[in-house]
Short mmCIF file of C-alpha atoms in Angstrom, two decimals:
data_model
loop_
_atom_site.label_atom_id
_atom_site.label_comp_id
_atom_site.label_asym_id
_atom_site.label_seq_id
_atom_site.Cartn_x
_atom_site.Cartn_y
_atom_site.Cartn_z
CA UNK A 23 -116.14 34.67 -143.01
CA UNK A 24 -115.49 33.84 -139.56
CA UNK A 25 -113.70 30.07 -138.54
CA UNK A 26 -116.69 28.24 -136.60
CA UNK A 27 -116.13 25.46 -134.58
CA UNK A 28 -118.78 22.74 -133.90
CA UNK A 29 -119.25 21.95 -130.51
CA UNK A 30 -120.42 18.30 -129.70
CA UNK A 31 -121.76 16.98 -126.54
CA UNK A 32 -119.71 13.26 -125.30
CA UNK A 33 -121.85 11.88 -122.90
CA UNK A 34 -119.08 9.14 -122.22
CA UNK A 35 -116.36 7.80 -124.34
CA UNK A 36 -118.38 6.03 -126.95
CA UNK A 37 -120.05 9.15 -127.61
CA UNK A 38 -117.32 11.07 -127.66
CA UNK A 39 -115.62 8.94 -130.39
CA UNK A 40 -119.23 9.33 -132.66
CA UNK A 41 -119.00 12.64 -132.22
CA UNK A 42 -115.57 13.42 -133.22
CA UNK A 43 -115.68 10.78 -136.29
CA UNK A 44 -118.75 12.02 -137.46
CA UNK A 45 -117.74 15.76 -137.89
CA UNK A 46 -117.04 17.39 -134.55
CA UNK A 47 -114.34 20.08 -134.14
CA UNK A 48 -114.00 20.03 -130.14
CA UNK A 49 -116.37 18.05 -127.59
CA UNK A 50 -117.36 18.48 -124.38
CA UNK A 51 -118.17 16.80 -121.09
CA UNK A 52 -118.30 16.59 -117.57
CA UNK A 53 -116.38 15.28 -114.90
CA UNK A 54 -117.20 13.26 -111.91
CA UNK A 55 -117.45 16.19 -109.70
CA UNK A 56 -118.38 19.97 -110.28
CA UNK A 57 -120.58 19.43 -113.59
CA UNK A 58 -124.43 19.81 -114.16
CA UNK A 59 -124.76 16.45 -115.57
CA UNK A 60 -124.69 14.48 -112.77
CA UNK A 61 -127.19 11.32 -114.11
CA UNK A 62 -124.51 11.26 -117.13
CA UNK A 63 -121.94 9.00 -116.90
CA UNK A 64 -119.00 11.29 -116.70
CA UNK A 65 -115.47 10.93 -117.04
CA UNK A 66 -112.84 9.79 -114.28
CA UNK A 67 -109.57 11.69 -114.16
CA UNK A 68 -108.13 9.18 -115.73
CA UNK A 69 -110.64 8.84 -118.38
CA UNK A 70 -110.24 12.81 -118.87
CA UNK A 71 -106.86 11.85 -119.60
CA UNK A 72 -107.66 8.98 -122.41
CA UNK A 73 -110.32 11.71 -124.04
CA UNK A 74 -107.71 14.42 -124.45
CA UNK A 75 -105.28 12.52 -125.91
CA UNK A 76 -107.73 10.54 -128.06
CA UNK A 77 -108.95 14.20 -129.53
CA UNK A 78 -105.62 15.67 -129.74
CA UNK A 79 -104.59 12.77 -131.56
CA UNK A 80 -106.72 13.41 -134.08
CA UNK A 81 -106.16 17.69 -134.08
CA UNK A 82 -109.63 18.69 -131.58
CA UNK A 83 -110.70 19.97 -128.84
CA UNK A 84 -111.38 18.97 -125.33
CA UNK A 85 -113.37 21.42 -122.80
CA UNK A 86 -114.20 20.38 -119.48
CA UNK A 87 -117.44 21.45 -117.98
CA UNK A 88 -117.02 23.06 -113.91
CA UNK A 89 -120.28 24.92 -113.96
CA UNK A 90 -121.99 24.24 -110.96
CA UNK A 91 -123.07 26.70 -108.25
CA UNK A 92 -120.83 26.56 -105.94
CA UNK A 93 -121.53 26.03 -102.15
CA UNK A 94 -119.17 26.40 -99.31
CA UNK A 95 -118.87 22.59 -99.24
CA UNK A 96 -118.69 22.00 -103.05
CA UNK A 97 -115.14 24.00 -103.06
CA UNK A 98 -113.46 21.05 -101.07
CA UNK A 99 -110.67 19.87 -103.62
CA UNK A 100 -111.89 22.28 -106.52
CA UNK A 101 -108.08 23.79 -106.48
CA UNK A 102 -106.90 20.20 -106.83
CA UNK A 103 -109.35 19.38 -109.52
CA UNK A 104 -108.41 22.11 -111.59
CA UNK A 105 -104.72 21.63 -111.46
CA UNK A 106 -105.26 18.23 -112.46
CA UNK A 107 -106.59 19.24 -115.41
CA UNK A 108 -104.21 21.49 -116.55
CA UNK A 109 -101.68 18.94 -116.03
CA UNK A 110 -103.94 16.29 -118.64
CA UNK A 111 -103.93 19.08 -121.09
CA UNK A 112 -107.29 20.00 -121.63
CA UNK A 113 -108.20 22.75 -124.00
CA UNK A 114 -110.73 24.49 -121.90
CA UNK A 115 -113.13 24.37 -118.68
CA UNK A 116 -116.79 25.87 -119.12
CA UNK A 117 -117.35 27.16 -116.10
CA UNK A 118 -120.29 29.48 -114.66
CA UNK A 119 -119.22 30.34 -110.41
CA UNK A 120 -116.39 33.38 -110.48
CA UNK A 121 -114.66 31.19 -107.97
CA UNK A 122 -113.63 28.88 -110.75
CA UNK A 123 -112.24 31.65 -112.78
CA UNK A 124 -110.24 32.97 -109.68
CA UNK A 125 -109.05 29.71 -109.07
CA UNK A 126 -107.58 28.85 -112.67
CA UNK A 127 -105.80 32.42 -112.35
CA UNK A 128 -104.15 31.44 -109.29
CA UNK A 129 -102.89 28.62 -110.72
CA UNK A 130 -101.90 29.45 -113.86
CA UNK A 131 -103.82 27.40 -115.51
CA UNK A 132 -102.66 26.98 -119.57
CA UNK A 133 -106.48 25.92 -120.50
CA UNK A 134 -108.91 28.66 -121.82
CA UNK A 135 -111.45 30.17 -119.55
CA UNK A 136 -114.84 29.19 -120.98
CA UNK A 137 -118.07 30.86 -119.52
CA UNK A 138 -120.80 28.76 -119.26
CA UNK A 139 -124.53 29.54 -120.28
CA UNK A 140 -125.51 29.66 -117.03
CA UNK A 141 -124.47 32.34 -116.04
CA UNK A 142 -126.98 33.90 -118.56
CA UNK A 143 -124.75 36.79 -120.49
CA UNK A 144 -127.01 38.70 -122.86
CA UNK A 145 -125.43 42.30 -123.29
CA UNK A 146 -121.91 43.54 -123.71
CA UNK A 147 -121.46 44.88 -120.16
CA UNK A 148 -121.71 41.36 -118.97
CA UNK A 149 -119.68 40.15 -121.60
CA UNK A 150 -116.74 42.76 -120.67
CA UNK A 151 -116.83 41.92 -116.78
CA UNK A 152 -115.97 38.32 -117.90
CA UNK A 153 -113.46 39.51 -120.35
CA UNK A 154 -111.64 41.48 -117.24
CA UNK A 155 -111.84 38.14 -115.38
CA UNK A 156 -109.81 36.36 -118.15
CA UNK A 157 -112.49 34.75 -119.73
CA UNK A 158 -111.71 34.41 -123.43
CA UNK A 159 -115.15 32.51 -124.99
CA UNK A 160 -118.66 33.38 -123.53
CA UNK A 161 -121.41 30.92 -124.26
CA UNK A 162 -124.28 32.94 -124.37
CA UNK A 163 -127.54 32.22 -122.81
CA UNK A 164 -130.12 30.91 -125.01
CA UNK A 165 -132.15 33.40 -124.85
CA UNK A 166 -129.80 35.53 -127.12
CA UNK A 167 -131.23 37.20 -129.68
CA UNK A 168 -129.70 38.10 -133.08
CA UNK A 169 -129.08 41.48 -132.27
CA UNK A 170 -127.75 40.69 -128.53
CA UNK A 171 -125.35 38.54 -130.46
CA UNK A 172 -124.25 40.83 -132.43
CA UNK A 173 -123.63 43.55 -130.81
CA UNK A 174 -121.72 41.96 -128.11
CA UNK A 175 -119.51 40.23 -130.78
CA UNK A 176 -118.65 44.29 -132.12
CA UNK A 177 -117.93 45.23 -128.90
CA UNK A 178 -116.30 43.36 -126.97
CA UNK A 179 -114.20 40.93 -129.77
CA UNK A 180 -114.69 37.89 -127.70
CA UNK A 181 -114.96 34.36 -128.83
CA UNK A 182 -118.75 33.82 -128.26
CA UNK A 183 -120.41 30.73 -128.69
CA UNK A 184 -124.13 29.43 -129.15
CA UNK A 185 -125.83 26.68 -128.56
CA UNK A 186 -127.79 25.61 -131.90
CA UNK A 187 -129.48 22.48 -131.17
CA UNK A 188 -130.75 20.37 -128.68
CA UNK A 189 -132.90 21.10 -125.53
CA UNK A 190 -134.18 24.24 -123.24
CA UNK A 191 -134.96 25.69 -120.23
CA UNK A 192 -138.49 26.46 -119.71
CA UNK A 193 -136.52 29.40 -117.22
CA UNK A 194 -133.40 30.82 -117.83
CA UNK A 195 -130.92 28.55 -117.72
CA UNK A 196 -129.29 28.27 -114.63
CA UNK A 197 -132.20 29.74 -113.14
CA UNK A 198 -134.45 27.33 -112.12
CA UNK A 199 -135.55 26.09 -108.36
CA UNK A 200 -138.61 24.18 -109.77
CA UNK A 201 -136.33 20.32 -109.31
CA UNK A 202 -135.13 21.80 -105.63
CA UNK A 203 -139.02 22.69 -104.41
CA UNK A 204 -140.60 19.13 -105.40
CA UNK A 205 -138.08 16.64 -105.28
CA UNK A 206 -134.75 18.22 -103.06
CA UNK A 207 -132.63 18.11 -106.28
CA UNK A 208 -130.45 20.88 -106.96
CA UNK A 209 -131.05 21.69 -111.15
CA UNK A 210 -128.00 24.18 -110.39
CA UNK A 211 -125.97 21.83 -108.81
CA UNK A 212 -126.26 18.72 -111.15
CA UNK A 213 -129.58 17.36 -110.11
CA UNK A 214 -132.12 18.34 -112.17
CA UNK A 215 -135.44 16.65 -112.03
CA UNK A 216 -136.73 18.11 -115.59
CA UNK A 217 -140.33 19.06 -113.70
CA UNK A 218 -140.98 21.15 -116.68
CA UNK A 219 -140.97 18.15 -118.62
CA UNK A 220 -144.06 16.94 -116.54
CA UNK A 221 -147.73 17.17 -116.96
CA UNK A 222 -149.89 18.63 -114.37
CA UNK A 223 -153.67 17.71 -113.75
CA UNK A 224 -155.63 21.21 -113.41
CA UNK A 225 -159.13 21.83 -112.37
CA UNK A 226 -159.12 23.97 -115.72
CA UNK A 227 -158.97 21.41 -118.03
CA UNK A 228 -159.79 17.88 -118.87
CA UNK A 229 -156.16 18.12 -120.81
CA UNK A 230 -152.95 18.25 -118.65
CA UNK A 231 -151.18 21.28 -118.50
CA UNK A 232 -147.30 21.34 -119.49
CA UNK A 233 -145.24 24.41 -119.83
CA UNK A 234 -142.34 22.28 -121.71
CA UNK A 235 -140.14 24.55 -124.52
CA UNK A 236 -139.70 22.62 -127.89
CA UNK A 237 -136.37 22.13 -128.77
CA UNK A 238 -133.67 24.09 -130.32
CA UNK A 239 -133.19 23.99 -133.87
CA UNK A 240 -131.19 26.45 -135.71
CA UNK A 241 -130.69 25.03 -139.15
CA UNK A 242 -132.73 28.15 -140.80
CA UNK A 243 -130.04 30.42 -139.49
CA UNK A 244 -126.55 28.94 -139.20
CA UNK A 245 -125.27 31.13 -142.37
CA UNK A 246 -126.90 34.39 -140.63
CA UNK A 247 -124.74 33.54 -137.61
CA UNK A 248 -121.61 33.15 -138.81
CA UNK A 249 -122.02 36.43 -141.06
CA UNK A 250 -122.22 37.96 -137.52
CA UNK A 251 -119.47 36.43 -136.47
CA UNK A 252 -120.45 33.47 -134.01
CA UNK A 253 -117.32 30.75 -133.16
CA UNK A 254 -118.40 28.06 -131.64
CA UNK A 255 -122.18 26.10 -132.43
CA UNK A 256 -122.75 24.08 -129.48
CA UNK A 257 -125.08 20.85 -129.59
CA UNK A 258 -126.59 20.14 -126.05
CA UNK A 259 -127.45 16.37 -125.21
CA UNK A 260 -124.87 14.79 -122.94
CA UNK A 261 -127.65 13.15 -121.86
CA UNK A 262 -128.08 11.58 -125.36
CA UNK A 263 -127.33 8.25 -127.27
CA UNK A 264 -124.85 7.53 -130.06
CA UNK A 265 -127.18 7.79 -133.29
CA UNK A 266 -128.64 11.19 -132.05
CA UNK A 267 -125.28 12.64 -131.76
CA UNK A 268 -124.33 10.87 -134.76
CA UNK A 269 -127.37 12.43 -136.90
CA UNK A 270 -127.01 15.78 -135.44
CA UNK A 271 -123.32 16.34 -135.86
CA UNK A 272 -123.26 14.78 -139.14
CA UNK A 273 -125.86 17.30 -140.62
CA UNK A 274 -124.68 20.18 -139.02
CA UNK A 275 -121.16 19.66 -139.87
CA UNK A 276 -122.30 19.15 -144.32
CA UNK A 277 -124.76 22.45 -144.01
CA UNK A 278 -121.57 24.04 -142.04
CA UNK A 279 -119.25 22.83 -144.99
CA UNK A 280 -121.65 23.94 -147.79
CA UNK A 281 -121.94 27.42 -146.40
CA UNK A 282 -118.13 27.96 -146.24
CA UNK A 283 -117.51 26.52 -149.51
CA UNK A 284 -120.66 28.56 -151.03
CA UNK A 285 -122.52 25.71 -152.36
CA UNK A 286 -125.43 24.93 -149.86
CA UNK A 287 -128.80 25.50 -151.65
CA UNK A 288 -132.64 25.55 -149.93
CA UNK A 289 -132.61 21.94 -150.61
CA UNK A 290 -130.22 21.04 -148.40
CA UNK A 291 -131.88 23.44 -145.68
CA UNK A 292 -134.79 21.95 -146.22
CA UNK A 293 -133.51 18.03 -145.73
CA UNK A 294 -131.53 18.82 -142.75
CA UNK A 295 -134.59 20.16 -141.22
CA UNK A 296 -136.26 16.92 -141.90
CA UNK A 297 -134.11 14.91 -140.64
CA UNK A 298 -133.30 16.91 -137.77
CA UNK A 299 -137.17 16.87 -136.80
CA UNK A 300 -137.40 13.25 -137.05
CA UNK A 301 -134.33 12.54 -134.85
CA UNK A 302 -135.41 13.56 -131.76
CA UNK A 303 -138.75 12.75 -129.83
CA UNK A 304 -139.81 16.59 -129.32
CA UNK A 305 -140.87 19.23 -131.67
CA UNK A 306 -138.04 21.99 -132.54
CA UNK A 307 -138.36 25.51 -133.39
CA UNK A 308 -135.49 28.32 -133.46
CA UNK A 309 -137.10 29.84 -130.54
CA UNK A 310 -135.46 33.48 -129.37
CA UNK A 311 -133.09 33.76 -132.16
CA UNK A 312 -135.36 36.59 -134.26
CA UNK A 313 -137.98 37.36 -131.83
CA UNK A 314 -139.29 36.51 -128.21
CA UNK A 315 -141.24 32.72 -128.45
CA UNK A 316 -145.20 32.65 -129.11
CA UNK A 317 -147.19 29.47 -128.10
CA UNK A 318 -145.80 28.11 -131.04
CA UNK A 319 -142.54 27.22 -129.73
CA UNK A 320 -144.23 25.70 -126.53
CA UNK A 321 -146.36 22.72 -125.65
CA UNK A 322 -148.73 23.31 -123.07
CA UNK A 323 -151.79 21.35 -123.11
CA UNK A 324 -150.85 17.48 -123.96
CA UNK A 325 -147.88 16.44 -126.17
CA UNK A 326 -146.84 13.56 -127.80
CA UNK A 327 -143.28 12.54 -127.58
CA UNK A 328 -143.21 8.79 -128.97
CA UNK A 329 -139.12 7.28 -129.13
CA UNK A 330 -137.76 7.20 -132.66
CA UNK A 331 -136.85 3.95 -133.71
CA UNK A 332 -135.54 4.48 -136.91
CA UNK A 333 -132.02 3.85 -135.56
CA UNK A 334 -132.07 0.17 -136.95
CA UNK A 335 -128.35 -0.86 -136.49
CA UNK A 336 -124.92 -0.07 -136.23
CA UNK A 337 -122.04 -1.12 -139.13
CA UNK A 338 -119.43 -3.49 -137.35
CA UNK A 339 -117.76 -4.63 -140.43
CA UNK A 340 -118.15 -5.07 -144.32
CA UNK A 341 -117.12 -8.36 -146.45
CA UNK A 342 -116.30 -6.60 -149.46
CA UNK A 343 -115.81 -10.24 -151.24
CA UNK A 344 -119.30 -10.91 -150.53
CA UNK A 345 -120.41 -7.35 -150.54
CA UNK A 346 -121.96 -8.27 -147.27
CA UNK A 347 -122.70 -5.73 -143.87
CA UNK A 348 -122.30 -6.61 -140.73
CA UNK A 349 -124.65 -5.01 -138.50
CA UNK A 350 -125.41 -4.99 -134.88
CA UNK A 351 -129.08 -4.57 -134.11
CA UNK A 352 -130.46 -1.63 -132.36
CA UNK A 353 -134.71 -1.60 -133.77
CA UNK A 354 -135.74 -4.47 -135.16
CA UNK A 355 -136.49 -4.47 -139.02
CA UNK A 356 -137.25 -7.08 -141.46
CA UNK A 357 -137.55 -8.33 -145.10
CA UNK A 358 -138.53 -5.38 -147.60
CA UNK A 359 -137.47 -2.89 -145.74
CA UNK A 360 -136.62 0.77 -146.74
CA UNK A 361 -133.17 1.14 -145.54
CA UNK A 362 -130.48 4.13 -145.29
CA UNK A 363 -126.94 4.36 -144.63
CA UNK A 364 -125.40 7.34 -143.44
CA UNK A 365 -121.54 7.86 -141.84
CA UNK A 366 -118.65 10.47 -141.80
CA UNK A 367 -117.13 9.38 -145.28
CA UNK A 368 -120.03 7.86 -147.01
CA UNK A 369 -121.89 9.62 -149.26
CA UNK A 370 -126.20 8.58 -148.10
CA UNK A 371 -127.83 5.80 -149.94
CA UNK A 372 -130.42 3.21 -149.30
CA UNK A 373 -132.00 0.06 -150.41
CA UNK A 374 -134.43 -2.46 -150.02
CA UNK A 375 -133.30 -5.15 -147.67
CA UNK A 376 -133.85 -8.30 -149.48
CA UNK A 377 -132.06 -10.73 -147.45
CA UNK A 378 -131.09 -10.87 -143.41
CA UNK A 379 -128.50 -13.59 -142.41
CA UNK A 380 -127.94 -14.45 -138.49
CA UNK A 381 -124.24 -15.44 -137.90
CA UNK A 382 -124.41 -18.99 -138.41
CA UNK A 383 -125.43 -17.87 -142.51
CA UNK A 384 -128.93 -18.67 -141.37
CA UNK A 385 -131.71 -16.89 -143.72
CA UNK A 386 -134.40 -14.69 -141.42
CA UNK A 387 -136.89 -12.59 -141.59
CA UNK A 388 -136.52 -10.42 -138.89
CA UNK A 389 -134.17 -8.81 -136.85
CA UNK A 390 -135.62 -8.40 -133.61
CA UNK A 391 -133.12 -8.94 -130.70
CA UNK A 392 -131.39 -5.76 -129.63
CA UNK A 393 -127.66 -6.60 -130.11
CA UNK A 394 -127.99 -9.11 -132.56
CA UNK A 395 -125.67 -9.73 -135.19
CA UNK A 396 -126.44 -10.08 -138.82
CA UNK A 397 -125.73 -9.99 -142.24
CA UNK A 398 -127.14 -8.02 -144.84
CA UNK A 399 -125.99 -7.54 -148.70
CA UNK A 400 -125.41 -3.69 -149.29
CA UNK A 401 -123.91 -3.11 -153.00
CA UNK A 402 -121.47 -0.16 -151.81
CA UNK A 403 -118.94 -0.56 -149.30
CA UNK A 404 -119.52 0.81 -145.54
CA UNK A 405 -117.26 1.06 -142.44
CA UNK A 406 -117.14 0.65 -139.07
CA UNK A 407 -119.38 3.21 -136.76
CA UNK A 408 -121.21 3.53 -140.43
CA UNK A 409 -125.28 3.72 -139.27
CA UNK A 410 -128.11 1.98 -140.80
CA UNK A 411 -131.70 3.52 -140.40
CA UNK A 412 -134.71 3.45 -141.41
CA UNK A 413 -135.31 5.58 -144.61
CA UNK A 414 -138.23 8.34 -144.25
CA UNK A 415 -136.96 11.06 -146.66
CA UNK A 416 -135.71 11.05 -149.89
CA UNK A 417 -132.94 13.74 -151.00
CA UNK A 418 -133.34 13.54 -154.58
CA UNK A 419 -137.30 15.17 -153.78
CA UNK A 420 -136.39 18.26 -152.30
CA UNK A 421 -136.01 21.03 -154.67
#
């Protein structure tokens, strides 16, 4: 069975330290300059610096993302850019423009040569030209199929990696002009408007059109695609907050775990899906994995997309004496509640919250300022970075 790595996005350093606590073999993340997440926060050089050791502390990965389209003016102080982050230490830059590959060659750069989804391989001749340009891991476009996959594994032996979760691109990925037509913004250089994420008024139809994808979700197929011999799952979300990276890495990395030690049954599959589902505000389907997408695996007339708020609070502590959480706030919640825990080394449980304390020791009802700090009694010990949300799903139903 092939090694897999899972790939987590780190839209910042917070993020990045979720992600790698909660089950995350390698993350990755943009700089300041030369990356297509330019509304994310980013990491400084220096902060580049403080990720790679913090994840090589701690045996993972760091990749880099330098995957814009270049213009003539974006290559001012690209050569710099890159040396610099050989000299941090990096594992890897994910990179789309050939100029970035020539450029790491020239410099000898120790870091892999990642190819980024944009550049939108999907067959083996592709794939090879790469290769030939030193490229050691392609992450294929999305639109991969199962038998594009695999054939270009057979053939060419490359590292390939695909992404498994998370959001797409109504076009081709790196494809798009629709954010440079309406609003100036270059999607393929960072700024991205998401106009397929917007509703249109028609003169067909009372309903607005929208020609947004669902999301990514590959948990049917994760075992499939390691039996043909996928590396690396990748996670998209940069863009995203803690307790979605938390929730998505964490079940991701237990199905991965099952699968390799052969004990993953259809109730697990069918929990992760659940809870995957309820995590994010969009609909999620494993769109072009066994088969081109139908209307099912779009929305175009009206959607619904309401924030989850089951994300109730973060674990900052536990008073094992008094068998007492400390949580910060994040949704409110209250007296009777249905509550979960869920973190990297705790094994999912939940109550009913039968007391909330503010920090004077006050008894309340509610908890209803975001940031707040409370106390709650919890019977089993929990840690630090430990979440607390709102329980929907049982695991002791599925069957």
């Amino acid at each position: 069975m092939t090694k897999v790595e899972l790939l987590s996005p780190a839209g910042d350093f917070e993020k990045l330290k979720i992600a790698l606590l909660y089950g995350a073999d390698a993350v990755y993340f943009g700089g300041q300059e030369f990356s297509l997440r330019a509304n994310a926060k980013n990491f400084s050089l220096d902060e580049i610096k403080k990720a790679t050791e913090y994840a090589h502390q701690r045996n993972k990965r760091v990749y880099v993302t330098v995957n814009i389209v270049f213009h003539e003016s974006d290559l001012i102080g690209l050569k710099e850019y890159l040396q610099k982050l050989d000299e941090i230490g990096i594992d890897a830059i994910i990179a789309s423009d050939i100029v970035v590959l020539e450029l790491a060659k020239e410099i000898k750069a120790t870091y892999e040569l990642h190819l980024s989804t944009q550049s939108s391989v999907l067959n083996e001749g592709a794939a090879t030209f790469y290769k030939e340009l030193g490229v050691k891991r392609i992450v294929l476009a999305r639109e991969a199929s199962k038998e594009d996959i695999k054939q270009i594994k057979e053939r060419t032996k490359l590292d390939l990696e695909c992404f498994i979760h998370g959001a797409m691109c109504t076009s081709f990925s790196g494809k798009c002009v629709l954010s440079n037509y309406t609003t100036n913004r270059d999607a393929n250089r960072g700024g991205c408007a998401q106009i397929c994420r917007w509703q249109f008024n028609t003169t067909l139809s009372e309903t607005p059109f929208s020609m947004t994808s669902k999301d990514l979700n590959m948990i049917p197929y994760i075992e499939d695609m390691i039996d043909i011999g996928v590396n690396s799952f990748k996670v998209e979300g940069r863009m995203r907050g803690i307790y979605y990276v938390a929730t998505v890495i964490h079940t991701y990395r237990h199905l991965i775990d099952k699968i390799v030690s052969h004990t993953l049954q259809n109730k697990d599959v069918n929990y992760a899906k659940d809870i995957l589902n309820r995590c994010a505000n969009r609909e999620s389907t494993p769109q072009f994995y066994n088969g081109l997408p139908t209307a099912n695996e779009q929305y175009f007339l009206g959607r619904d997309e309401v924030s989850n708020q089951d994300f109730l609070g973060l674990v900052k502590g536990y008073d094992k004496e008094n068998k007492m959480a400390i949580i910060e706030e994040r949704n409110i919640f209250r007296l009777q509640d249905e509550i979960e825990f869920f973190g990297p080394n705790l094994e999912t449980f939940s109550i009913s919250l039968s007391k909330i304390y503010d920090e004077e020791n006050t008894p309340i009802e509610v908890a209803n300022h975001p940031g707040m700090i409370v106390k709650i009694p919890v019977p089993y010990p929990v840690s630090e970075f430990d979440m607390m949300r709102l329980k929907v799903f049982d695991k002791d139903d599925y069957v």
